[in-house]
Short mmCIF file of C-alpha atoms in Angstrom, two decimals:
data_model
loop_
_atom_site.label_atom_id
_atom_site.label_comp_id
_atom_site.label_asym_id
_atom_site.label_seq_id
_atom_site.Cartn_x
_atom_site.Cartn_y
_atom_site.Cartn_z
CA MET A 263 98.40 70.00 83.99
CA SER A 264 100.62 70.46 80.92
CA ASP A 265 103.57 72.97 81.25
CA ILE A 266 102.47 76.32 81.92
CA ARG A 267 104.10 79.01 79.49
CA VAL A 268 103.10 82.61 79.10
CA ARG A 269 104.37 85.29 77.55
CA TYR A 270 104.35 89.04 77.45
CA ALA A 271 104.93 90.63 73.71
CA PRO A 272 105.61 94.28 73.67
CA SER A 273 106.31 96.45 70.60
CA PRO A 274 109.14 98.77 71.01
CA THR A 275 106.88 101.30 69.84
CA GLY A 276 106.99 103.33 73.11
CA HIS A 277 107.99 103.40 76.55
CA LEU A 278 106.50 100.95 79.25
CA HIS A 279 102.82 101.92 80.03
CA ILE A 280 100.78 101.23 82.96
CA GLY A 281 98.45 98.97 80.91
CA ASN A 282 101.06 97.02 79.38
CA ALA A 283 102.98 96.77 82.85
CA ARG A 284 99.75 95.13 84.20
CA THR A 285 99.61 92.75 81.22
CA ALA A 286 103.41 91.45 82.01
CA LEU A 287 102.58 91.43 85.69
CA PHE A 288 99.68 89.20 85.63
CA ASN A 289 101.53 86.56 83.12
CA TYR A 290 104.54 86.99 85.47
CA LEU A 291 102.61 86.06 88.42
CA PHE A 292 100.66 83.43 86.82
CA ALA A 293 103.81 81.92 85.46
CA ARG A 294 105.63 81.93 88.97
CA ASN A 295 102.45 80.78 90.68
CA GLN A 296 102.22 77.58 88.52
CA LYS A 297 105.94 76.83 88.53
CA GLY A 298 105.88 77.67 84.69
CA GLN A 299 107.92 79.79 82.32
CA PHE A 300 107.47 83.60 81.62
CA ILE A 301 108.59 84.55 78.33
CA ILE A 302 109.31 88.15 76.68
CA ARG A 303 109.16 88.38 73.10
CA ILE A 304 109.46 91.54 71.04
CA GLU A 305 106.92 92.23 68.29
CA ASP A 306 109.03 94.74 66.21
CA THR A 307 107.76 94.20 62.80
CA ASP A 308 106.27 97.75 62.33
CA GLN A 309 109.60 99.28 61.74
CA LYS A 310 108.02 102.62 61.12
CA ARG A 311 106.40 103.05 64.69
CA ASN A 312 109.47 101.35 66.52
CA ILE A 313 111.43 103.87 68.45
CA VAL A 314 115.19 104.08 69.31
CA GLY A 315 115.65 102.59 72.75
CA GLY A 316 112.09 101.26 72.93
CA GLU A 317 113.01 97.56 73.46
CA GLU A 318 115.78 98.64 76.17
CA SER A 319 113.30 100.77 78.03
CA GLN A 320 110.66 97.97 78.04
CA LEU A 321 113.10 95.67 79.63
CA LYS A 322 114.76 97.95 81.94
CA TYR A 323 111.31 99.00 83.62
CA LEU A 324 110.19 95.60 83.76
CA LYS A 325 113.21 94.71 85.81
CA TRP A 326 112.93 97.82 87.75
CA LEU A 327 109.07 96.77 88.65
CA GLY A 328 110.78 93.44 90.05
CA MET A 329 110.00 91.02 87.31
CA ASP A 330 112.25 88.33 85.93
CA TRP A 331 111.90 86.17 82.92
CA ASP A 332 112.87 82.62 81.63
CA GLU A 333 113.31 83.44 77.98
CA SER A 334 113.85 86.49 75.72
CA VAL A 335 116.26 88.53 73.54
CA ASP A 336 118.57 89.15 76.64
CA VAL A 337 118.73 85.80 78.26
CA GLY A 338 118.25 83.39 75.28
CA GLY A 339 116.05 80.45 75.25
CA GLU A 340 115.48 77.12 73.22
CA TYR A 341 112.53 78.80 71.30
CA GLY A 342 114.09 82.03 69.84
CA PRO A 343 114.82 84.17 67.87
CA TYR A 344 112.64 86.26 70.26
CA ARG A 345 112.47 89.26 68.15
CA GLN A 346 109.78 88.92 65.47
CA SER A 347 112.07 90.80 62.61
CA GLU A 348 114.67 88.08 63.07
CA ARG A 349 111.70 85.30 62.50
CA LEU A 350 110.74 86.09 59.05
CA ASP A 351 112.12 83.20 57.14
CA ILE A 352 110.05 81.01 59.82
CA TYR A 353 106.73 83.03 58.85
CA LYS A 354 107.45 82.79 54.96
CA LYS A 355 107.38 78.86 55.21
CA TYR A 356 103.87 78.99 56.61
CA TYR A 357 102.18 81.49 54.54
CA GLU A 358 103.60 79.86 51.59
CA ASP A 359 102.17 76.72 52.83
CA LEU A 360 98.72 78.34 53.27
CA LEU A 361 99.02 79.84 49.77
CA GLU A 362 99.77 76.40 48.42
CA LYS A 363 96.58 74.76 50.18
CA GLY A 364 94.33 77.38 49.17
CA LEU A 365 93.74 78.52 52.65
CA ALA A 366 95.43 82.39 51.86
CA TYR A 367 95.31 84.02 48.59
CA LYS A 368 97.39 87.00 46.86
CA CYS A 369 95.25 90.29 47.08
CA TYR A 370 96.09 93.01 44.58
CA CYS A 371 93.89 95.68 45.76
CA THR A 372 95.42 99.37 46.23
CA GLU A 373 94.77 101.20 49.64
CA GLU A 374 92.48 103.64 47.34
CA GLU A 375 90.16 100.88 46.18
CA LEU A 376 90.09 99.21 49.53
CA GLU A 377 89.14 102.79 51.02
CA LYS A 378 86.49 103.19 48.38
CA GLU A 379 85.22 99.60 49.00
CA ARG A 380 84.94 100.78 52.96
CA GLU A 381 83.39 104.11 52.19
CA GLU A 382 80.49 102.56 50.13
CA GLN A 383 80.01 99.84 52.88
CA ILE A 384 79.44 102.52 55.17
CA ALA A 385 77.31 104.58 53.16
CA ARG A 386 75.05 101.49 52.54
CA GLY A 387 74.87 101.04 56.50
CA GLU A 388 76.99 97.76 56.55
CA ALA A 389 79.98 96.96 58.66
CA PRO A 390 83.01 97.57 56.72
CA ARG A 391 84.97 94.25 55.73
CA TYR A 392 86.81 93.23 52.43
CA SER A 393 84.48 92.05 49.77
CA GLY A 394 86.93 88.99 48.64
CA LYS A 395 87.07 90.54 45.30
CA CYS A 396 90.72 88.74 44.66
CA ARG A 397 89.46 85.62 46.13
CA HIS A 398 89.09 83.84 42.73
CA LEU A 399 91.71 85.43 40.62
CA THR A 400 93.47 82.95 38.23
CA LYS A 401 97.10 82.67 37.63
CA GLU A 402 96.56 84.80 34.35
CA ASP A 403 94.73 87.51 36.12
CA GLN A 404 97.54 87.60 38.98
CA ALA A 405 100.30 87.69 35.96
CA ARG A 406 98.27 90.44 34.35
CA LEU A 407 98.03 92.72 37.55
CA GLU A 408 101.81 91.90 38.29
CA ALA A 409 102.48 93.29 34.86
CA GLU A 410 100.77 96.62 35.71
CA GLY A 411 103.52 96.99 38.41
CA ARG A 412 100.86 95.90 41.28
CA LYS A 413 102.51 93.85 44.53
CA PRO A 414 100.40 91.58 46.35
CA SER A 415 99.64 91.30 50.05
CA ILE A 416 98.38 87.93 51.32
CA ARG A 417 94.97 87.55 52.70
CA PHE A 418 93.79 84.68 54.84
CA ARG A 419 90.69 82.95 53.59
CA VAL A 420 88.00 83.01 56.13
CA PRO A 421 85.81 79.85 56.18
CA GLU A 422 82.01 80.29 55.49
CA GLY A 423 79.40 79.77 57.93
CA LYS A 424 81.51 78.85 60.89
CA VAL A 425 81.04 79.92 64.51
CA TYR A 426 84.48 80.04 66.64
CA ARG A 427 84.10 79.45 70.24
CA PHE A 428 86.51 79.74 72.98
CA ASN A 429 86.13 79.61 76.92
CA ASP A 430 87.93 82.86 78.03
CA ILE A 431 89.29 82.70 81.48
CA VAL A 432 87.91 86.34 82.43
CA LYS A 433 84.60 86.44 80.21
CA GLY A 434 83.36 82.84 79.99
CA ASP A 435 82.21 81.63 76.59
CA VAL A 436 82.89 83.82 73.75
CA SER A 437 81.75 83.04 70.22
CA PHE A 438 82.29 84.89 66.68
CA ALA A 439 80.40 84.30 63.55
CA SER A 440 82.90 83.85 60.56
CA GLU A 441 80.76 86.07 58.01
CA ASP A 442 81.42 89.05 60.23
CA ILE A 443 85.05 88.83 59.53
CA GLY A 444 86.33 89.45 56.50
CA ASP A 445 89.37 87.86 54.65
CA PHE A 446 92.10 89.54 56.39
CA VAL A 447 95.66 90.57 55.60
CA ILE A 448 98.17 87.96 56.98
CA VAL A 449 101.39 89.52 55.00
CA LYS A 450 101.83 93.12 53.77
CA LYS A 451 103.03 93.92 50.49
CA ASP A 452 106.52 94.34 51.63
CA GLY A 453 106.70 90.85 52.89
CA ILE A 454 106.22 91.62 56.49
CA PRO A 455 103.67 89.41 58.20
CA LEU A 456 100.78 91.16 60.30
CA TYR A 457 100.09 90.70 63.95
CA ASN A 458 97.51 87.98 63.83
CA PHE A 459 99.35 85.98 61.58
CA ALA A 460 103.02 86.13 63.21
CA VAL A 461 101.31 85.97 66.81
CA ALA A 462 99.83 82.90 66.29
CA ILE A 463 102.68 81.33 64.69
CA ASP A 464 104.94 82.23 67.47
CA ASP A 465 102.85 81.35 70.26
CA HIS A 466 102.49 77.72 68.77
CA LEU A 467 106.17 77.29 68.06
CA MET A 468 106.94 78.77 71.60
CA LYS A 469 104.52 76.37 73.21
CA ILE A 470 102.62 78.96 74.98
CA SER A 471 99.92 77.66 76.84
CA HIS A 472 97.72 80.43 78.22
CA VAL A 473 97.47 83.93 76.54
CA LEU A 474 96.65 86.88 79.14
CA ARG A 475 96.21 90.00 77.57
CA GLY A 476 93.95 93.16 77.62
CA ASP A 477 90.21 93.21 76.35
CA ASP A 478 91.31 95.22 73.22
CA HIS A 479 92.71 92.13 71.90
CA ILE A 480 89.42 89.86 72.03
CA SER A 481 88.51 90.80 68.36
CA ASN A 482 91.89 89.33 67.25
CA THR A 483 91.16 86.01 68.72
CA PRO A 484 88.63 84.39 66.33
CA LYS A 485 91.71 85.32 63.61
CA GLN A 486 94.05 83.68 65.49
CA LEU A 487 92.02 80.60 65.92
CA MET A 488 91.63 80.44 62.35
CA ILE A 489 95.21 80.24 61.80
CA TYR A 490 95.36 77.80 64.53
CA GLU A 491 92.87 75.46 62.68
CA ALA A 492 94.31 76.12 59.41
CA PHE A 493 97.58 74.26 60.63
CA GLY A 494 95.75 71.72 62.66
CA TRP A 495 97.23 73.15 65.87
CA GLU A 496 95.65 73.22 69.33
CA PRO A 497 95.24 76.80 70.37
CA PRO A 498 96.16 78.12 73.78
CA THR A 499 93.67 78.99 76.74
CA PHE A 500 92.93 82.77 76.54
CA GLY A 501 92.12 85.37 78.98
CA HIS A 502 91.17 88.99 78.36
CA MET A 503 91.53 91.41 81.15
CA THR A 504 89.07 94.24 81.32
CA LEU A 505 90.14 97.88 80.35
CA ILE A 506 91.83 100.13 82.97
CA VAL A 507 89.65 103.32 83.35
CA ASN A 508 90.33 106.62 85.02
CA GLU A 509 88.27 107.91 88.01
CA ASN A 510 85.44 109.06 85.62
CA HIS A 511 85.40 105.63 84.16
CA LYS A 512 86.89 106.64 80.92
CA LYS A 513 89.05 104.26 79.18
CA LEU A 514 92.51 105.13 80.14
CA SER A 515 93.85 107.32 77.13
CA LYS A 516 97.66 107.94 76.58
CA ARG A 517 96.48 111.90 76.21
CA ASP A 518 94.55 111.65 79.93
CA GLU A 519 97.24 113.92 81.62
CA SER A 520 95.23 113.50 85.15
CA ILE A 521 96.95 110.11 85.46
CA ILE A 522 100.75 109.56 85.11
CA GLN A 523 101.03 106.53 82.95
CA PHE A 524 104.45 105.60 82.12
CA ILE A 525 106.48 103.34 84.73
CA GLU A 526 109.56 105.59 83.93
CA GLN A 527 107.87 108.92 85.03
CA TYR A 528 106.90 106.86 88.44
CA GLU A 529 110.76 106.19 88.96
CA ALA A 530 111.49 109.56 88.33
CA LEU A 531 109.19 110.84 90.87
CA GLY A 532 110.62 108.73 93.45
CA TYR A 533 107.83 105.98 93.77
CA LEU A 534 109.05 102.71 95.09
CA PRO A 535 108.86 99.79 92.51
CA GLU A 536 107.48 97.29 95.19
CA ALA A 537 104.57 99.60 95.88
CA LEU A 538 103.79 100.09 92.17
CA PHE A 539 104.19 96.19 91.65
CA ASN A 540 101.39 96.02 94.66
CA PHE A 541 99.26 98.65 93.15
CA ILE A 542 99.32 97.21 89.34
CA ALA A 543 98.69 93.74 90.72
CA LEU A 544 95.35 94.73 92.25
CA LEU A 545 94.17 96.71 89.02
CA GLY A 546 91.51 94.20 87.93
CA TRP A 547 92.57 91.12 90.27
CA SER A 548 91.61 90.89 93.64
CA PRO A 549 92.66 88.46 96.29
CA VAL A 550 90.44 86.66 98.65
CA GLY A 551 89.87 89.01 101.92
CA GLU A 552 90.39 92.77 102.46
CA GLU A 553 94.18 92.97 102.85
CA GLU A 554 95.80 95.34 100.10
CA ILE A 555 99.66 95.39 100.97
CA PHE A 556 101.29 92.44 99.63
CA SER A 557 104.98 91.60 98.89
CA LYS A 558 105.89 90.08 95.68
CA GLU A 559 106.37 86.63 97.15
CA GLU A 560 102.83 86.86 98.50
CA LEU A 561 101.23 87.98 95.25
CA ILE A 562 102.70 85.08 93.57
CA GLU A 563 101.84 82.71 96.19
CA ILE A 564 97.88 83.96 96.13
CA PHE A 565 97.75 84.60 92.42
CA ASP A 566 94.81 82.97 90.58
CA PRO A 567 93.47 83.90 87.34
CA GLY A 568 90.00 82.74 88.22
CA ARG A 569 89.87 86.15 90.47
CA LEU A 570 90.40 88.41 87.49
CA SER A 571 87.75 91.04 87.36
CA LYS A 572 84.79 91.25 84.91
CA SER A 573 84.51 94.90 85.46
CA PRO A 574 86.87 97.73 84.24
CA ALA A 575 89.60 98.40 86.76
CA VAL A 576 89.65 101.92 88.38
CA PHE A 577 92.86 103.61 88.47
CA ASP A 578 92.50 105.26 92.02
CA ARG A 579 95.45 107.82 92.15
CA GLN A 580 94.91 108.54 95.84
CA LYS A 581 94.93 104.76 96.48
CA LEU A 582 98.31 104.55 94.67
CA ILE A 583 99.67 107.69 96.78
CA TRP A 584 98.29 106.04 100.03
CA MET A 585 99.74 102.67 99.09
CA ASN A 586 103.32 104.18 98.33
CA ASN A 587 103.26 105.94 101.55
CA GLN A 588 102.62 102.83 103.38
CA TYR A 589 105.87 101.33 101.80
CA MET A 590 107.88 104.75 102.16
CA LYS A 591 107.05 104.81 106.23
CA LYS A 592 108.71 101.35 106.63
CA LEU A 593 112.02 102.38 104.95
CA PRO A 594 115.17 103.16 106.44
CA VAL A 595 115.74 106.92 106.37
CA GLU A 596 118.80 106.60 104.39
CA LYS A 597 116.72 105.05 101.37
CA VAL A 598 114.23 107.88 101.43
CA VAL A 599 117.08 110.38 101.29
CA GLN A 600 118.29 108.61 98.26
CA LEU A 601 114.74 108.95 96.71
CA ALA A 602 114.32 112.92 97.75
CA LEU A 603 118.04 114.10 97.22
CA PRO A 604 117.85 114.11 93.53
CA HIS A 605 114.80 116.38 93.75
CA LEU A 606 115.91 118.84 96.24
CA VAL A 607 119.01 119.26 94.07
CA ASN A 608 116.76 120.02 90.93
CA ALA A 609 114.87 122.37 92.70
CA GLY A 610 118.09 124.18 93.63
CA ARG A 611 117.71 123.78 97.49
CA VAL A 612 120.77 121.66 98.05
CA PRO A 613 123.77 121.82 95.80
CA GLU A 614 124.97 118.87 93.41
CA ASN A 615 127.79 117.79 95.44
CA PRO A 616 126.40 118.73 99.13
CA SER A 617 128.73 118.79 101.99
CA PRO A 618 128.63 116.68 105.10
CA GLU A 619 126.79 119.40 106.94
CA GLN A 620 124.29 119.75 104.10
CA LEU A 621 123.84 116.05 103.99
CA GLU A 622 123.08 115.99 107.88
CA MET A 623 120.60 118.69 106.99
CA VAL A 624 118.80 116.64 104.22
CA ASN A 625 118.70 113.83 106.35
CA LYS A 626 117.08 115.63 109.23
CA LEU A 627 114.52 117.19 106.79
CA VAL A 628 113.82 113.83 105.16
CA ALA A 629 113.25 112.22 108.62
CA LEU A 630 111.08 115.13 109.79
CA TYR A 631 108.77 114.36 106.50
CA GLN A 632 109.22 110.51 106.11
CA GLU A 633 105.65 109.52 107.80
CA GLN A 634 103.94 112.20 105.33
CA MET A 635 105.88 111.48 102.15
CA SER A 636 104.32 109.52 99.54
CA TYR A 637 107.11 109.86 96.89
CA GLY A 638 110.56 111.42 96.76
CA ALA A 639 109.71 114.31 94.71
CA GLU A 640 107.28 115.63 97.44
CA ILE A 641 109.86 116.63 99.77
CA VAL A 642 110.24 119.92 97.67
CA SER A 643 106.59 120.83 98.41
CA LEU A 644 106.70 119.71 101.81
CA SER A 645 109.67 121.24 103.21
CA GLU A 646 109.22 124.68 101.18
CA LEU A 647 109.22 126.59 104.65
CA PHE A 648 112.87 125.84 105.21
CA PHE A 649 114.18 127.47 102.19
CA LYS A 650 111.95 130.61 102.30
CA GLU A 651 113.34 133.95 103.51
CA GLU A 652 109.85 135.28 104.26
CA ILE A 653 106.72 133.46 104.92
CA SER A 654 103.27 134.50 104.35
CA TYR A 655 100.22 133.82 106.49
CA ASP A 656 96.81 132.57 104.95
CA GLU A 657 93.44 133.83 106.56
CA THR A 658 93.34 130.89 109.09
CA GLY A 659 97.03 131.75 109.91
CA LYS A 660 96.32 135.67 110.52
CA ALA A 661 93.23 134.57 112.68
CA ILE A 662 95.22 132.45 114.91
CA LEU A 663 98.09 134.96 115.30
CA SER A 664 95.43 137.62 116.07
CA GLU A 665 94.26 135.85 119.27
CA GLU A 666 94.85 137.82 122.61
CA GLN A 667 97.26 135.56 124.23
CA VAL A 668 99.65 135.36 121.17
CA PRO A 669 101.89 138.14 122.26
CA GLU A 670 102.63 137.09 125.50
CA VAL A 671 103.37 133.52 124.14
CA LEU A 672 105.80 134.54 121.51
CA ARG A 673 107.55 136.95 123.69
CA ALA A 674 107.93 134.18 126.35
CA PHE A 675 109.04 131.74 123.86
CA LEU A 676 111.46 134.38 122.02
CA GLN A 677 112.93 134.98 125.73
CA GLU A 678 113.37 131.21 126.23
CA LEU A 679 115.48 131.01 122.55
CA GLU A 680 118.00 133.57 123.48
CA ASP A 681 119.90 131.41 125.77
CA LEU A 682 118.86 128.04 124.54
CA GLU A 683 121.78 125.73 124.04
CA PRO A 684 122.16 122.97 122.68
CA PHE A 685 119.50 124.24 119.98
CA GLU A 686 117.87 120.77 119.73
CA ALA A 687 114.44 119.17 119.60
CA ALA A 688 114.63 117.95 123.52
CA GLU A 689 115.95 121.24 124.77
CA ILE A 690 113.16 123.21 122.58
CA LYS A 691 110.25 120.92 123.89
CA ALA A 692 111.40 121.80 127.32
CA ALA A 693 111.39 125.63 126.43
CA ILE A 694 107.86 125.38 125.37
CA LYS A 695 107.18 123.51 128.63
CA ARG A 696 108.67 126.57 130.45
CA VAL A 697 106.31 128.98 128.35
CA GLN A 698 103.38 126.94 129.18
CA LYS A 699 104.12 127.27 132.95
CA ALA A 700 104.93 130.97 132.80
CA THR A 701 102.00 132.03 130.60
CA GLY A 702 99.17 129.56 131.80
CA GLN A 703 98.47 128.89 128.30
CA LYS A 704 98.38 125.16 126.98
CA GLY A 705 97.16 122.93 124.12
CA LYS A 706 96.10 124.76 120.90
CA LYS A 707 96.34 128.43 122.66
CA LEU A 708 100.18 127.59 123.42
CA PHE A 709 101.11 125.38 120.45
CA MET A 710 99.47 126.71 117.51
CA PRO A 711 100.61 130.58 117.62
CA ILE A 712 104.12 129.27 117.65
CA ARG A 713 103.70 126.57 115.05
CA VAL A 714 101.90 129.43 112.72
CA ALA A 715 104.69 132.02 113.64
CA VAL A 716 107.65 130.02 112.66
CA THR A 717 106.19 127.92 109.70
CA GLY A 718 103.07 129.78 108.50
CA GLN A 719 101.37 126.32 108.55
CA GLU A 720 98.62 125.30 110.90
CA HIS A 721 99.81 121.50 110.63
CA GLY A 722 103.17 119.74 110.07
CA PRO A 723 105.60 117.54 111.94
CA GLU A 724 106.82 117.49 115.36
CA LEU A 725 107.09 121.08 116.36
CA PRO A 726 110.36 120.83 118.55
CA ASN A 727 112.05 119.01 115.51
CA THR A 728 110.75 121.57 112.80
CA ILE A 729 112.15 124.34 115.01
CA GLU A 730 115.53 122.79 115.35
CA LEU A 731 115.90 122.36 111.74
CA LEU A 732 114.88 125.91 110.84
CA GLY A 733 117.55 127.19 113.10
CA LYS A 734 117.57 129.66 116.03
CA GLU A 735 118.17 132.73 114.08
CA THR A 736 115.55 132.14 111.52
CA VAL A 737 112.89 131.25 114.43
CA LYS A 738 114.01 134.38 116.29
CA LYS A 739 113.59 136.48 112.95
CA ARG A 740 110.26 135.10 112.38
CA ILE A 741 108.86 135.56 115.89
CA GLN A 742 110.45 139.09 116.00
CA ASN A 743 108.43 140.11 112.92
CA ILE A 744 105.06 139.01 114.23
CA LEU A 745 105.69 141.04 117.53
CA SER A 746 107.00 143.99 115.66
#
């Protein structure tokens, strides 16, 4: 097998999106599985859409997810430069070559003329495509148009009557007829090359062997094949991954607020990068067997592009929450505290520079909820009852507290609390046992009234641990409020 070289080529027009992260991840897994090279190339020629910090953000969050690369703007490599904006001289040489051979030509049409042409074609029920009106301009025609002050773009001359076929790793045999594709612009009026031209040049010169990318690029493939053919180059192997859809099977749109879509948002919420890596790897790819939890090393070991799905990948939020919880449960509590503490600070529950006592309280709080926590920010809603002066009771809670045995159970427990020292979970558990003996109540009849009275909830972490963390005075006050 020839050397495997794959690339992820983001535009610095925004932050790392879940769909782009998946493209990068599948390329990364394939390269590492095949002992090949993973390259990151920055496609930054659309200067108007580039955002400040876009490139840094892409690289930062790929690293955060756990990926590394062999060549890029930050690590160098023998096929650089790795920013398209620094490769303009390279592209110039190739488009001048095409012009010289008559495989491309200068087009002087204005945007208004092209728009009018498109509208007329649509009105006639035709698929819009360039009519080729500048295809046969003479040197004199070109000189006249330039004298009018018109600047040309450069269009590729699409061969007539040809079918472009390729075997796609995901889709199998795919073909496009050349008559469905109008002569397309490869260089804008300002001399900046467009995507399909620049990407084909870059992929060839960087010796890219496989192009794994999203389904939305499939219509670009025949244009890139034409560029390869024009220069007599061997094209790479293509694989087009199916779209990611939401739970209603609608294409994931950046405006869809039901799904968090940017990797930095997951970091900010206190998700774990290794859980997200695992989750994204299963968006449109499946391993053999039923197992769903894999380390990065295991995914590298088992990744096979032949198992990329032919059906759209459903972004299942509940599965991500479940998966992150599986990872959270296995962490040392100190790590979970690091994820949770900033959120308690932001919510005003803990000062920015907590004292040792406050930090100990946070440690206990996180330890209490670690089994339940799916991500760091969740500690705020889970632990609300520890930061409330007054608690309210829902209808179910009120029904539990109105049962006939409740006053006796709560009075007995209140009496036990008076002299309870030290006020720790083991002692509290023993006290509840004594209440059971004194009242004859057990199971739900015993535990549920105590839990609801002191927490306002029917379910939660271990009751003795919860009571210890609430503190004796808070617990006594809440029980007295029920009894009064």
